[in-house]
XYZ file of C-alpha atoms in Angstrom:
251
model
C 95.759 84.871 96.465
C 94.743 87.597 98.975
C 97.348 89.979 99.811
C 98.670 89.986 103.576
C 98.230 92.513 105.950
C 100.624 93.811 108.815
C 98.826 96.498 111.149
C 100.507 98.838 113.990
C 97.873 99.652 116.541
C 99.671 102.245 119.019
C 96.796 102.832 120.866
C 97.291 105.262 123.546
C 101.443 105.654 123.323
C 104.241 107.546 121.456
C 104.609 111.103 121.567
C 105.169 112.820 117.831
C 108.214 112.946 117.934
C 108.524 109.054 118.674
C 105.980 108.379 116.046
C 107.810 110.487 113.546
C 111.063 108.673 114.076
C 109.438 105.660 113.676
C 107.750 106.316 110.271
C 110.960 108.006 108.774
C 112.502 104.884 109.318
C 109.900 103.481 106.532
C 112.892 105.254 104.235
C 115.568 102.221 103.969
C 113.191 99.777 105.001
C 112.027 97.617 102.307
C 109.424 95.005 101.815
C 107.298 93.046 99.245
C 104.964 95.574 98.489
C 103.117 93.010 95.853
C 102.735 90.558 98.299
C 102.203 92.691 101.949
C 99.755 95.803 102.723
C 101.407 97.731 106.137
C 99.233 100.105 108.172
C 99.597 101.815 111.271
C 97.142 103.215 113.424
C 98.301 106.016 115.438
C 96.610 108.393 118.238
C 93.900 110.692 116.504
C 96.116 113.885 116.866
C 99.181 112.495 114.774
C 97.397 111.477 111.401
C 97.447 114.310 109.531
C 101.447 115.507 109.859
C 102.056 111.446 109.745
C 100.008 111.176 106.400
C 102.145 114.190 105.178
C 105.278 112.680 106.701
C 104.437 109.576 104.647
C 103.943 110.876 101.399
C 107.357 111.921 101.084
C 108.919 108.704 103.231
C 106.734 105.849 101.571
C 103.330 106.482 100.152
C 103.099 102.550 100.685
C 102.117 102.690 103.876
C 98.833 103.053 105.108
C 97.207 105.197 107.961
C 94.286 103.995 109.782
C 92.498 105.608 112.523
C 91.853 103.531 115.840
C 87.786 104.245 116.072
C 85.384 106.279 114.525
C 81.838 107.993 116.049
C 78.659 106.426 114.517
C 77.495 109.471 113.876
C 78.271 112.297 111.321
C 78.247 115.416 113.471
C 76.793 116.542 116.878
C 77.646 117.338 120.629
C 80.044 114.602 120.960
C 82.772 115.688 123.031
C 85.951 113.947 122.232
C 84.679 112.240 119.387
C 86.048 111.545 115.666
C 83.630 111.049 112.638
C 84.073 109.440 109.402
C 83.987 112.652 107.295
C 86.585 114.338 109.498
C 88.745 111.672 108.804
C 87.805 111.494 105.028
C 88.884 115.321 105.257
C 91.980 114.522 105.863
C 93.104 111.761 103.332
C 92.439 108.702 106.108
C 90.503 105.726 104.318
C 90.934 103.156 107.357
C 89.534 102.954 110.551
C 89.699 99.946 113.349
C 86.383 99.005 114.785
C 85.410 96.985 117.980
C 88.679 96.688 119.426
C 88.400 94.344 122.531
C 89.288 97.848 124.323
C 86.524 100.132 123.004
C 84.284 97.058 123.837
C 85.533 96.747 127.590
C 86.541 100.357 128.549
C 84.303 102.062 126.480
C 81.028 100.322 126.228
C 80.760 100.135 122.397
C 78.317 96.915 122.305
C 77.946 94.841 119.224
C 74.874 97.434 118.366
C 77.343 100.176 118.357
C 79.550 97.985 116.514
C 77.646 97.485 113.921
C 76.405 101.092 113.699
C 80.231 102.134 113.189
C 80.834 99.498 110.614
C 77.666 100.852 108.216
C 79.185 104.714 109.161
C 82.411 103.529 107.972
C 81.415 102.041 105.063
C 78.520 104.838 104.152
C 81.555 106.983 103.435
C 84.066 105.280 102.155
C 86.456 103.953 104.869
C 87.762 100.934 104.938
C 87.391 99.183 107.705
C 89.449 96.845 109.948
C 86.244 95.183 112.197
C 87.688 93.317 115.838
C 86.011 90.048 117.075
C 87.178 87.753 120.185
C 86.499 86.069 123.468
C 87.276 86.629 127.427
C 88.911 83.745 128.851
C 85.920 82.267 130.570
C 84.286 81.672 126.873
C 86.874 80.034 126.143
C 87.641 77.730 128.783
C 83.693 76.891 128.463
C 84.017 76.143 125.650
C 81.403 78.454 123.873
C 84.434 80.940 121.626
C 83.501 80.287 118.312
C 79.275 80.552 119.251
C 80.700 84.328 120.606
C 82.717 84.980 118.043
C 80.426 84.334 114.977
C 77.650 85.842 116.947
C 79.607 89.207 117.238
C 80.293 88.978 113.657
C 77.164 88.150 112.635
C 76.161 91.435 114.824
C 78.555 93.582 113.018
C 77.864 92.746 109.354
C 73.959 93.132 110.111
C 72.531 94.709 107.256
C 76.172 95.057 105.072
C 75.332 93.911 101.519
C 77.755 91.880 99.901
C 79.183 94.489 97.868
C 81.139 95.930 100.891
C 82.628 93.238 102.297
C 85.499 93.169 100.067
C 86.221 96.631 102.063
C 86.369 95.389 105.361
C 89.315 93.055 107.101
C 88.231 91.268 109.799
C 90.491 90.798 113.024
C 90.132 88.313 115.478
C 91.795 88.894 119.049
C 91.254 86.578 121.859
C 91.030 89.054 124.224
C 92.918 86.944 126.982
C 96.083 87.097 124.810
C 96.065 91.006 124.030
C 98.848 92.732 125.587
C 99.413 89.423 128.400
C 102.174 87.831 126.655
C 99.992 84.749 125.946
C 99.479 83.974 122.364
C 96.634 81.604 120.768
C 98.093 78.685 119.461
C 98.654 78.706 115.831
C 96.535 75.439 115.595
C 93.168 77.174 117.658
C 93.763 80.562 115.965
C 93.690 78.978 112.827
C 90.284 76.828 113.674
C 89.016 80.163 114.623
C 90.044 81.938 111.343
C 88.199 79.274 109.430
C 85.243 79.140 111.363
C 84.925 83.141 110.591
C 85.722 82.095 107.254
C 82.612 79.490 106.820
C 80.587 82.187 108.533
C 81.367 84.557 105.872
C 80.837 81.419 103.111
C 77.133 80.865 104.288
C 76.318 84.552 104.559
C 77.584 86.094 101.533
C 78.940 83.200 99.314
C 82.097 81.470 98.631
C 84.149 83.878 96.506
C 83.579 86.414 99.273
C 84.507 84.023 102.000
C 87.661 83.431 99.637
C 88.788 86.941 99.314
C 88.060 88.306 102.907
C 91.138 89.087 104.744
C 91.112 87.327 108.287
C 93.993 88.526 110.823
C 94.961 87.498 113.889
C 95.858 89.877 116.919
C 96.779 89.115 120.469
C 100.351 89.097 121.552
C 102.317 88.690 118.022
C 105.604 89.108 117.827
C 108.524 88.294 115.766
C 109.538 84.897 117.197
C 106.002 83.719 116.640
C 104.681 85.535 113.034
C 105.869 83.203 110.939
C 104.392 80.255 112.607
C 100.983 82.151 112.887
C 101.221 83.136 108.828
C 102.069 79.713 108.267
C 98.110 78.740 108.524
C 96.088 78.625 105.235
C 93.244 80.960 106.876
C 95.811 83.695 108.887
C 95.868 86.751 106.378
C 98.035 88.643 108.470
C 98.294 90.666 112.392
C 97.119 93.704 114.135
C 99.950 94.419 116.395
C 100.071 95.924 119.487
C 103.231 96.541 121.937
C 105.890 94.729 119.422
C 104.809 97.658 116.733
C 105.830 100.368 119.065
C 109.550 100.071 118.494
C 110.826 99.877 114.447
C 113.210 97.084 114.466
C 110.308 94.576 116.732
C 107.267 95.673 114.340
C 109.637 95.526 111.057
C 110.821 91.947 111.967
C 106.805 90.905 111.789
C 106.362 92.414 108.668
C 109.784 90.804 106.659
C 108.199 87.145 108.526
């Protein structure tokens, strides 16, 4: 039975302060730690004091950073590689998050040149796939979807796919309020899933962990993790406050 996972992606918000409140509450907060994996993916600058924060609060709970650089060192300005990370105890990283794709330019090249990065040194590696609005509505989502995937994974042996989770977001439902039906994000989630059955065989494709983000919240996570394909959610503005992002995870 593959194990769930609930994931915080703060993106650009929180000061430290807010983000250390919010881990501390991790204290008194208990969940099925058998059953659920929790990870939060806070701004660059906050991982290190957060991943010694957590250590005393709940060594349970996972940090992840929110992108990496595909390469290992250079004039980069601004930029974050693997090995720094690794440096500082962080074995997680999100990759092609609708947002690095649309403000950012990382293509599905890029993409896939994080993902083999990642992987080349040890991350794990949570790996974002999804549609605009007008793919959808033309009814071409699941042709873009699987061919981003299939751009991703290009050239990842089979061996590492048991490190990598995939996500998909519809992009038109991130951060609008609108969520995918439980019904077409599940259709999605086992399309993905066949994809991953023809490529690298069916115990793979059985032990991949498929989430769904794009406007989850508490009043609709249960419904969502109801489907036999729907692993568990990368969060975005309902894991900003404790009690919303908490809710989600005891679904």
């Amino acid at each position: 039975m593959r194990r769930s996972l609930i994931a915080a992606n703060w993106k650009m918000n929180l000061t430290f302060d807010d983000a250390l409140s919010f881990v501390s509450s991790f204290k008194e907060f208990k969940f099925d730690t058998k059953k659920i994996d929790v990870l939060i993916a806070p701004p660059f600058p906050y991982l290190s004091d957060l991943g010694k924060a957590l250590k005393k609060i709940n060594k349970k709970i996972i940090l992840s950073a929110q992108n990496i650089h595909f390469e290992s060192s250079g004039a980069y300005t601004g930029e974050v590689s693997a090995e720094m990370l690794k440096s500082i105890g962080i074995n997680w990283t999100i990759i092609g998050h609708s947002e690095r794709r649309q403000y950012f330019g990382d293509t599905d090249i890029i993409v896939n040149k994080k993902v083999k990065k990642a992987l080349e040194n040890g991350l794990n590696v949570i790996l974002c796939v999804g549609e605009q609005l007008p793919e959808r509505e033309a009814g071409i989502e699941k042709e873009l979807v699987i061919s981003q995937l299939g751009m991703a994974l290009y050239g990842v042996e089979s061996d590492n796919i048991s490190r990598i989770v995939i996500a998909y977001e519809p992009v038109w439902a991130i951060g609008t309020g609108k969520t995918a039906r439980s019904s077409d994000a599940e259709e999605m989630h086992r399309s993905i899933r066949e994809y991953i059955r023809s490529k690298y065989g069916r115990k793979i494709a059985n032990n991949v962990r498929i989430i769904y983000g794009g406007s989850v919240k508490p009043d609709n996570i249960s419904d969502l993790m109801s489907m036999p394909n729907i692993d568990g959610a990368l969060v975005g503005g309902a894991s900003l406050k404790f009690e919303s992002f908490a809710k989600i995870i005891s679904y």
